[in-house]
């Protein structure tokens, strides 16, 4: 190997080391370090040396697959990604690089045979290498635009990309090692046609990859929409139960109030006749009946009162202290169903967070009117661990807040988590009836 070829190979390996590690780190949302690139470059140099040393045994033919194993190991053990995610990221990184160089090889096979032995060949080879890296960088940018796992929202389905990625990767390796293993020194009409066809085939391969990633993203959106719809259906069924119970409680209260005059007449007769013990017993029965009609928490909204009674009784059974300072405004235009979606999901998350706390467990619920807006705040104790990604519950709360031209904000300070939900209560019900949570 001449000095120029050695320097060009070293430059190519250094460039691949950098773009592979940078792509994987951005693709998976992990932070890379300089020594990651250095280690990967050293391993690639060792692989290149072994491939040249033992070319007769066929090591050069499986070099790309060994490189795939190396990059997968870097992603798995140095960046801390899962096994499946590491495989997919490594396959995409190496396939795009090999595809970019394959496209340039097709162009070189048609343009460079006439430059062999001429000084112009050397700068053209360098420009071709830079062009391959430019194609790789542009392709990586498109991939990250279609698919980024930094928020961990699509990771459960990442295995769907593994087999299509391996197919593209293997097909490109076959093209490279059958058509460009030995650079052509002459160019016939048949060779020109073959390389033109391979050029378009590899461009189509890049397009097929991007279409696959786009389809994958749409599938993930479909899965997420289905999960959200299922959650909303369950929440809707639960809220219907709460509303039915509230209506039943209202009817019972109405009936009790209707009969209260009769009860007072009976009690008055017992007292006038000096039957004090019977009167006291009758009064205790009335107290028991009336207490069964009242709510442990009163916010001004019957449905929310029932929901709070159920959820906070579960919290108290877990040893969680509850503080409530909430008075909902009357005729605020907020549907009972939407209020229940906010309160139910917020309390479910708060109770779950308190269950993992060793020390004091507390949930604090407050409400405050601020002009045309009403601010609901849910505070709860939480562990010192980092917060998990937002789930379906918080997504549903945010959807309801946006429906009422409001917003949702979460924050974590020390061992306290706060959820703030701002709702516009000045909206007329008809102005939001067409919008669905």
Short mmCIF file of C-alpha atoms in Angstrom, two decimals:
data_model
loop_
_atom_site.label_atom_id
_atom_site.label_comp_id
_atom_site.label_asym_id
_atom_site.label_seq_id
_atom_site.Cartn_x
_atom_site.Cartn_y
_atom_site.Cartn_z
CA UNK A 1 0.00 0.00 0.00
CA UNK A 2 1.42 3.42 -1.03
CA UNK A 3 1.62 6.37 1.32
CA UNK A 4 -1.36 8.20 -0.25
CA UNK A 5 -3.62 5.16 0.05
CA UNK A 6 -2.55 4.68 3.67
CA UNK A 7 -3.42 8.29 4.55
CA UNK A 8 -6.73 8.12 2.66
CA UNK A 9 -7.71 4.90 4.48
CA UNK A 10 -6.77 6.43 7.84
CA UNK A 11 -8.85 9.50 7.02
CA UNK A 12 -11.82 7.31 6.04
CA UNK A 13 -11.60 5.25 9.23
CA UNK A 14 -11.36 8.39 11.37
CA UNK A 15 -14.37 9.89 9.63
CA UNK A 16 -16.41 6.72 10.02
CA UNK A 17 -15.49 6.48 13.70
CA UNK A 18 -16.71 10.00 14.34
CA UNK A 19 -19.97 9.91 12.37
CA UNK A 20 -20.93 6.42 13.61
CA UNK A 21 -20.59 7.33 17.29
CA UNK A 22 -22.23 10.74 16.83
CA UNK A 23 -25.15 9.22 14.95
CA UNK A 24 -25.77 6.47 17.50
CA UNK A 25 -25.59 8.91 20.42
CA UNK A 26 -28.13 11.26 18.83
CA UNK A 27 -30.28 8.39 17.59
CA UNK A 28 -30.59 6.90 21.08
CA UNK A 29 -30.45 10.13 23.08
CA UNK A 30 -27.23 9.17 24.89
CA UNK A 31 -24.23 11.44 25.42
CA UNK A 32 -21.02 10.39 23.70
CA UNK A 33 -17.47 11.09 24.84
CA UNK A 34 -14.28 11.64 22.89
CA UNK A 35 -12.68 8.45 24.17
CA UNK A 36 -15.60 6.47 22.72
CA UNK A 37 -14.55 7.68 19.26
CA UNK A 38 -10.89 6.96 20.00
CA UNK A 39 -11.60 3.37 21.10
CA UNK A 40 -13.81 2.73 18.08
CA UNK A 41 -11.17 4.16 15.72
CA UNK A 42 -8.51 1.92 17.26
CA UNK A 43 -10.72 -1.16 16.83
CA UNK A 44 -11.47 -0.26 13.22
CA UNK A 45 -7.75 0.14 12.53
CA UNK A 46 -7.10 -3.29 14.02
CA UNK A 47 -9.87 -4.76 11.89
CA UNK A 48 -8.49 -3.11 8.75
CA UNK A 49 -5.02 -4.45 9.49
CA UNK A 50 -6.34 -7.98 10.04
CA UNK A 51 -8.42 -7.77 6.87
CA UNK A 52 -5.33 -6.84 4.85
CA UNK A 53 -3.16 -9.35 6.65
CA UNK A 54 -5.47 -12.33 6.17
CA UNK A 55 -7.20 -11.37 2.92
CA UNK A 56 -6.62 -14.84 1.51
CA UNK A 57 -8.67 -16.49 4.28
CA UNK A 58 -11.66 -14.30 3.45
CA UNK A 59 -11.57 -12.10 6.54
CA UNK A 60 -12.04 -9.04 4.34
CA UNK A 61 -15.36 -10.45 3.18
CA UNK A 62 -16.81 -10.50 6.68
CA UNK A 63 -15.09 -7.35 7.89
CA UNK A 64 -18.30 -5.30 7.75
CA UNK A 65 -20.12 -7.84 9.92
CA UNK A 66 -17.30 -7.74 12.47
CA UNK A 67 -17.50 -3.94 12.36
CA UNK A 68 -21.22 -4.29 13.03
CA UNK A 69 -20.52 -6.40 16.11
CA UNK A 70 -17.96 -3.85 17.35
CA UNK A 71 -20.30 -0.89 16.94
CA UNK A 72 -23.18 -2.81 18.52
CA UNK A 73 -20.95 -3.60 21.52
CA UNK A 74 -19.95 0.07 21.81
CA UNK A 75 -23.62 1.10 21.86
CA UNK A 76 -24.58 -1.63 24.33
CA UNK A 77 -21.80 -1.42 26.90
CA UNK A 78 -20.37 2.10 26.60
CA UNK A 79 -23.51 4.11 25.81
CA UNK A 80 -25.78 1.85 27.89
CA UNK A 81 -28.45 1.13 25.26
CA UNK A 82 -30.59 -1.99 25.20
CA UNK A 83 -29.57 -4.97 23.07
CA UNK A 84 -32.21 -4.58 20.35
CA UNK A 85 -31.74 -0.81 20.16
CA UNK A 86 -27.96 -1.28 19.88
CA UNK A 87 -28.37 -3.69 16.96
CA UNK A 88 -30.74 -1.40 15.08
CA UNK A 89 -28.59 1.69 15.63
CA UNK A 90 -25.41 -0.12 14.53
CA UNK A 91 -27.05 -1.56 11.42
CA UNK A 92 -28.39 1.85 10.37
CA UNK A 93 -25.07 3.60 11.03
CA UNK A 94 -22.91 1.16 9.07
CA UNK A 95 -25.43 0.51 6.29
CA UNK A 96 -25.78 4.22 5.50
CA UNK A 97 -21.99 4.66 5.41
CA UNK A 98 -21.49 1.61 3.19
CA UNK A 99 -24.35 2.71 0.94
CA UNK A 100 -22.86 6.20 0.59
CA UNK A 101 -19.47 4.79 -0.37
CA UNK A 102 -21.22 2.32 -2.70
CA UNK A 103 -22.92 5.18 -4.55
CA UNK A 104 -19.58 6.94 -4.90
CA UNK A 105 -17.93 3.67 -6.03
CA UNK A 106 -20.47 3.43 -8.86
CA UNK A 107 -19.63 6.97 -9.93
CA UNK A 108 -15.87 6.28 -9.62
CA UNK A 109 -16.14 3.11 -11.74
CA UNK A 110 -17.56 5.19 -14.59
CA UNK A 111 -15.40 8.31 -14.22
CA UNK A 112 -12.01 7.27 -12.84
CA UNK A 113 -10.65 4.60 -15.24
CA UNK A 114 -9.53 7.36 -17.59
CA UNK A 115 -7.66 9.07 -14.73
CA UNK A 116 -5.47 6.09 -13.77
CA UNK A 117 -1.81 7.10 -13.86
CA UNK A 118 -2.63 10.84 -13.94
CA UNK A 119 -1.96 13.29 -11.06
CA UNK A 120 -5.61 14.38 -11.12
CA UNK A 121 -6.60 10.98 -9.74
CA UNK A 122 -5.39 11.77 -6.20
CA UNK A 123 -7.46 14.90 -5.52
CA UNK A 124 -10.45 13.25 -7.18
CA UNK A 125 -10.18 10.27 -4.79
CA UNK A 126 -10.12 12.67 -1.85
CA UNK A 127 -13.14 14.56 -3.19
CA UNK A 128 -14.96 11.27 -3.70
CA UNK A 129 -14.30 10.30 -0.08
CA UNK A 130 -15.58 13.69 1.12
CA UNK A 131 -18.66 13.29 -1.08
CA UNK A 132 -19.35 9.89 0.49
CA UNK A 133 -19.19 11.41 3.96
CA UNK A 134 -21.47 14.25 2.83
CA UNK A 135 -24.04 11.73 1.58
CA UNK A 136 -23.74 9.86 4.89
CA UNK A 137 -24.24 13.04 6.94
CA UNK A 138 -27.29 14.03 4.90
CA UNK A 139 -28.76 10.55 5.20
CA UNK A 140 -28.16 10.52 8.96
CA UNK A 141 -29.94 13.86 9.24
CA UNK A 142 -32.95 12.48 7.37
CA UNK A 143 -33.01 9.36 9.55
CA UNK A 144 -32.96 11.46 12.72
CA UNK A 145 -35.74 13.60 11.30
CA UNK A 146 -37.90 10.54 10.71
CA UNK A 147 -36.88 8.70 13.85
CA UNK A 148 -35.33 9.81 17.13
CA UNK A 149 -35.51 7.71 20.26
CA UNK A 150 -34.30 10.36 22.71
CA UNK A 151 -37.74 10.48 24.35
CA UNK A 152 -37.96 6.69 24.52
CA UNK A 153 -41.46 6.78 23.09
CA UNK A 154 -40.86 4.32 20.26
CA UNK A 155 -38.33 1.97 21.84
CA UNK A 156 -40.86 -0.81 22.62
CA UNK A 157 -41.35 -1.31 18.86
CA UNK A 158 -37.75 -0.78 17.74
CA UNK A 159 -37.31 -4.49 16.99
CA UNK A 160 -39.57 -4.03 13.96
CA UNK A 161 -36.68 -2.29 12.20
CA UNK A 162 -34.06 -4.97 12.83
CA UNK A 163 -34.84 -7.42 10.03
CA UNK A 164 -35.45 -4.79 7.28
CA UNK A 165 -32.21 -3.11 8.35
CA UNK A 166 -30.26 -6.37 8.19
CA UNK A 167 -31.70 -7.08 4.74
CA UNK A 168 -30.57 -3.69 3.40
CA UNK A 169 -27.18 -4.13 5.08
CA UNK A 170 -26.57 -7.61 3.62
CA UNK A 171 -27.70 -6.58 0.14
CA UNK A 172 -25.29 -3.64 0.14
CA UNK A 173 -22.43 -5.85 1.30
CA UNK A 174 -23.12 -8.22 -1.59
CA UNK A 175 -22.98 -5.33 -4.08
CA UNK A 176 -19.73 -3.97 -2.65
CA UNK A 177 -17.90 -7.30 -2.51
CA UNK A 178 -19.03 -8.59 -5.89
CA UNK A 179 -18.84 -5.43 -8.00
CA UNK A 180 -16.31 -3.11 -6.35
CA UNK A 181 -13.91 -5.44 -4.56
CA UNK A 182 -11.34 -4.79 -7.31
CA UNK A 183 -11.41 -1.28 -8.86
CA UNK A 184 -11.91 -1.40 -12.66
CA UNK A 185 -8.98 -0.24 -14.80
CA UNK A 186 -10.99 0.06 -18.04
CA UNK A 187 -14.58 0.91 -18.82
CA UNK A 188 -16.50 -0.90 -21.54
CA UNK A 189 -20.04 -0.12 -22.63
CA UNK A 190 -21.32 -3.18 -20.75
CA UNK A 191 -19.45 -2.16 -17.60
CA UNK A 192 -20.82 1.37 -17.86
CA UNK A 193 -24.37 -0.01 -18.05
CA UNK A 194 -23.77 -2.29 -15.06
CA UNK A 195 -22.39 0.48 -12.88
CA UNK A 196 -25.20 2.85 -13.90
CA UNK A 197 -27.76 0.23 -12.88
CA UNK A 198 -25.94 -0.35 -9.57
CA UNK A 199 -25.87 3.41 -8.94
CA UNK A 200 -29.63 3.70 -9.32
CA UNK A 201 -30.16 0.49 -7.35
CA UNK A 202 -28.25 1.89 -4.37
CA UNK A 203 -30.06 5.23 -4.58
CA UNK A 204 -33.32 3.29 -4.53
CA UNK A 205 -31.95 1.39 -1.52
CA UNK A 206 -31.53 4.66 0.35
CA UNK A 207 -35.04 5.70 -0.62
CA UNK A 208 -36.40 2.32 0.53
CA UNK A 209 -34.70 2.78 3.91
CA UNK A 210 -36.23 6.22 4.41
CA UNK A 211 -39.67 4.95 3.38
CA UNK A 212 -39.30 2.07 5.84
CA UNK A 213 -38.44 4.48 8.66
CA UNK A 214 -41.38 6.70 7.75
CA UNK A 215 -43.73 3.71 7.75
CA UNK A 216 -42.27 2.63 11.10
CA UNK A 217 -42.96 6.04 12.58
CA UNK A 218 -46.55 5.90 11.37
CA UNK A 219 -46.94 2.43 12.90
CA UNK A 220 -45.63 3.72 16.23
CA UNK A 221 -48.07 6.61 16.10
CA UNK A 222 -50.84 4.11 15.43
CA UNK A 223 -49.83 2.01 18.44
CA UNK A 224 -49.69 5.09 20.65
CA UNK A 225 -53.06 6.36 19.39
CA UNK A 226 -54.58 2.95 20.03
CA UNK A 227 -53.18 2.90 23.57
CA UNK A 228 -54.45 6.44 24.19
CA UNK A 229 -57.88 5.53 22.83
CA UNK A 230 -58.02 2.47 25.06
CA UNK A 231 -57.06 4.56 28.07
CA UNK A 232 -59.66 7.19 27.24
CA UNK A 233 -62.31 4.49 26.79
CA UNK A 234 -61.52 3.09 30.22
CA UNK A 235 -61.54 6.57 31.72
CA UNK A 236 -64.83 7.34 29.99
CA UNK A 237 -66.41 4.19 31.43
CA UNK A 238 -65.13 5.06 34.90
CA UNK A 239 -66.43 8.61 34.67
CA UNK A 240 -69.85 7.33 33.59
CA UNK A 241 -69.92 5.22 36.74
CA UNK A 242 -69.02 8.26 38.85
CA UNK A 243 -71.73 10.34 37.19
CA UNK A 244 -74.33 7.59 37.64
CA UNK A 245 -73.37 7.30 41.32
CA UNK A 246 -73.62 11.05 41.73
CA UNK A 247 -77.07 11.07 40.20
CA UNK A 248 -78.14 8.21 42.47
CA UNK A 249 -76.75 10.06 45.50
CA UNK A 250 -78.66 13.15 44.41
CA UNK A 251 -81.93 11.23 44.09
CA UNK A 252 -81.41 9.69 47.54
CA UNK A 253 -80.75 13.11 49.03
CA UNK A 254 -83.81 14.51 47.32
CA UNK A 255 -85.95 11.70 48.71
CA UNK A 256 -84.51 12.21 52.21
CA UNK A 257 -85.25 15.92 52.08
CA UNK A 258 -88.77 15.14 50.93
CA UNK A 259 -89.32 12.90 53.95
CA UNK A 260 -87.54 15.08 56.48
CA UNK A 261 -90.78 16.72 57.60
CA UNK A 262 -92.26 13.32 58.43
CA UNK A 263 -89.11 12.38 60.35
CA UNK A 264 -89.25 15.62 62.33
CA UNK A 265 -92.93 15.05 63.12
CA UNK A 266 -92.19 11.56 64.46
CA UNK A 267 -89.29 12.90 66.52
CA UNK A 268 -91.41 15.74 67.86
CA UNK A 269 -94.12 13.27 68.94
CA UNK A 270 -91.62 11.05 70.76
CA UNK A 271 -90.18 14.01 72.65
CA UNK A 272 -93.60 15.41 73.61
CA UNK A 273 -94.62 12.03 75.05
CA UNK A 274 -91.41 11.86 77.08
CA UNK A 275 -90.05 8.88 75.18
CA UNK A 276 -86.51 10.24 75.24
CA UNK A 277 -84.63 6.99 74.64
CA UNK A 278 -86.74 6.15 71.61
CA UNK A 279 -86.29 9.69 70.36
CA UNK A 280 -82.51 9.45 70.81
CA UNK A 281 -82.44 6.12 68.94
CA UNK A 282 -84.56 7.57 66.13
CA UNK A 283 -82.23 10.60 65.92
CA UNK A 284 -79.18 8.32 65.63
CA UNK A 285 -80.81 6.51 62.71
CA UNK A 286 -81.42 9.85 61.01
CA UNK A 287 -77.79 10.81 61.58
CA UNK A 288 -76.55 7.55 60.05
CA UNK A 289 -78.84 8.00 57.06
CA UNK A 290 -77.80 11.62 56.50
CA UNK A 291 -74.07 10.84 56.87
CA UNK A 292 -74.39 8.21 54.17
CA UNK A 293 -75.66 10.92 51.81
CA UNK A 294 -72.82 13.35 52.43
CA UNK A 295 -69.37 13.36 50.81
CA UNK A 296 -66.09 13.28 52.75
CA UNK A 297 -64.75 15.98 50.40
CA UNK A 298 -66.86 18.83 49.06
CA UNK A 299 -65.58 20.89 46.15
CA UNK A 300 -68.84 22.22 44.75
CA UNK A 301 -68.96 19.53 42.04
CA UNK A 302 -70.79 16.34 42.96
CA UNK A 303 -68.98 14.14 40.44
CA UNK A 304 -65.55 15.34 41.58
CA UNK A 305 -66.60 14.87 45.21
CA UNK A 306 -67.39 11.20 44.56
CA UNK A 307 -64.14 10.71 42.65
CA UNK A 308 -62.09 12.32 45.42
CA UNK A 309 -63.83 10.17 48.02
CA UNK A 310 -62.85 7.01 46.17
CA UNK A 311 -59.28 7.95 45.23
CA UNK A 312 -58.30 9.60 48.50
CA UNK A 313 -59.71 6.75 50.55
CA UNK A 314 -57.26 4.52 48.68
CA UNK A 315 -54.48 7.00 49.46
CA UNK A 316 -55.30 7.05 53.17
CA UNK A 317 -55.36 3.25 53.21
CA UNK A 318 -51.74 3.40 51.95
CA UNK A 319 -50.77 5.68 54.83
CA UNK A 320 -50.68 8.79 52.65
CA UNK A 321 -51.64 12.08 54.27
CA UNK A 322 -54.06 14.17 52.22
CA UNK A 323 -54.46 17.94 52.22
CA UNK A 324 -57.31 19.37 50.16
CA UNK A 325 -58.13 23.01 49.51
CA UNK A 326 -60.29 22.96 46.43
CA UNK A 327 -63.49 24.82 45.58
CA UNK A 328 -64.52 24.55 41.95
CA UNK A 329 -66.35 27.54 40.45
CA UNK A 330 -69.98 27.05 39.50
CA UNK A 331 -71.03 27.20 35.83
CA UNK A 332 -67.42 27.34 34.68
CA UNK A 333 -68.09 25.56 31.38
CA UNK A 334 -65.77 22.64 32.18
CA UNK A 335 -67.39 19.31 31.47
CA UNK A 336 -67.61 16.85 34.38
CA UNK A 337 -65.95 14.19 32.25
CA UNK A 338 -62.93 16.43 31.59
CA UNK A 339 -62.60 17.32 35.27
CA UNK A 340 -62.62 13.63 36.14
CA UNK A 341 -59.95 12.88 33.53
CA UNK A 342 -57.66 15.47 35.16
CA UNK A 343 -58.35 14.52 38.78
CA UNK A 344 -58.35 10.74 38.27
CA UNK A 345 -55.10 10.60 36.30
CA UNK A 346 -53.34 13.11 38.56
CA UNK A 347 -54.30 11.21 41.72
CA UNK A 348 -53.43 7.82 40.23
CA UNK A 349 -49.92 9.11 39.42
CA UNK A 350 -49.60 10.77 42.84
CA UNK A 351 -50.62 7.65 44.76
CA UNK A 352 -48.27 5.49 42.68
CA UNK A 353 -45.39 7.92 43.34
CA UNK A 354 -46.06 7.98 47.10
CA UNK A 355 -46.02 4.20 47.26
CA UNK A 356 -42.31 4.22 46.37
CA UNK A 357 -41.42 6.78 49.07
CA UNK A 358 -39.86 5.58 52.33
CA UNK A 359 -40.43 8.72 54.41
CA UNK A 360 -43.40 11.06 54.75
CA UNK A 361 -46.11 10.44 52.18
CA UNK A 362 -48.34 13.35 51.33
CA UNK A 363 -50.67 14.50 48.58
CA UNK A 364 -51.75 18.13 48.44
CA UNK A 365 -54.54 19.34 46.12
CA UNK A 366 -55.29 23.04 45.68
CA UNK A 367 -57.36 25.17 43.34
CA UNK A 368 -57.14 28.88 42.68
CA UNK A 369 -58.96 31.20 40.35
CA UNK A 370 -56.80 33.63 38.42
CA UNK A 371 -59.02 35.94 36.39
CA UNK A 372 -60.57 33.97 33.57
CA UNK A 373 -58.41 30.94 34.40
CA UNK A 374 -58.55 28.29 37.09
CA UNK A 375 -55.34 26.67 38.29
CA UNK A 376 -55.41 23.12 39.66
CA UNK A 377 -52.26 22.01 41.48
CA UNK A 378 -51.44 18.47 42.58
CA UNK A 379 -48.36 18.01 44.76
CA UNK A 380 -47.04 14.73 46.08
CA UNK A 381 -43.96 13.19 47.63
CA UNK A 382 -41.71 11.26 45.24
CA UNK A 383 -38.41 9.42 45.22
CA UNK A 384 -35.07 10.95 44.27
CA UNK A 385 -34.92 8.97 41.01
CA UNK A 386 -35.32 10.69 37.67
CA UNK A 387 -38.88 11.05 36.44
CA UNK A 388 -40.00 8.47 33.84
CA UNK A 389 -41.23 9.66 30.42
CA UNK A 390 -44.71 11.12 30.34
CA UNK A 391 -47.30 8.36 30.11
CA UNK A 392 -50.86 8.14 28.86
CA UNK A 393 -52.23 9.76 32.04
CA UNK A 394 -50.27 13.01 31.65
CA UNK A 395 -50.95 12.99 27.92
CA UNK A 396 -54.70 12.86 28.60
CA UNK A 397 -54.40 15.71 31.13
CA UNK A 398 -52.48 17.84 28.63
CA UNK A 399 -55.11 17.13 25.97
CA UNK A 400 -57.91 18.31 28.27
CA UNK A 401 -55.93 21.43 29.23
CA UNK A 402 -55.37 22.32 25.57
CA UNK A 403 -59.07 21.72 24.88
CA UNK A 404 -59.86 24.56 27.32
CA UNK A 405 -57.12 26.80 25.89
CA UNK A 406 -54.93 26.14 28.91
CA UNK A 407 -51.67 24.36 29.63
CA UNK A 408 -50.07 21.68 31.78
CA UNK A 409 -46.76 22.02 33.61
CA UNK A 410 -44.81 19.45 35.65
CA UNK A 411 -41.85 20.14 37.90
CA UNK A 412 -39.73 18.21 40.40
CA UNK A 413 -37.91 19.85 43.29
CA UNK A 414 -36.02 17.70 45.78
CA UNK A 415 -38.53 15.03 46.87
CA UNK A 416 -41.65 16.87 45.72
CA UNK A 417 -43.44 16.56 42.39
CA UNK A 418 -45.93 19.19 41.23
CA UNK A 419 -48.49 19.07 38.46
CA UNK A 420 -50.14 22.36 37.43
CA UNK A 421 -53.17 22.40 35.14
CA UNK A 422 -54.42 25.76 33.90
CA UNK A 423 -57.94 25.92 32.40
CA UNK A 424 -59.79 28.80 30.79
CA UNK A 425 -63.15 28.93 32.58
CA UNK A 426 -64.46 31.93 30.65
CA UNK A 427 -65.12 29.93 27.49
CA UNK A 428 -68.69 29.33 26.48
CA UNK A 429 -69.48 25.58 26.33
CA UNK A 430 -70.43 25.85 22.66
CA UNK A 431 -66.97 27.17 21.77
CA UNK A 432 -65.32 23.95 22.89
CA UNK A 433 -68.02 21.40 22.18
CA UNK A 434 -66.47 20.51 18.85
CA UNK A 435 -63.08 19.74 20.33
CA UNK A 436 -62.47 16.30 21.73
CA UNK A 437 -59.89 15.38 24.41
#
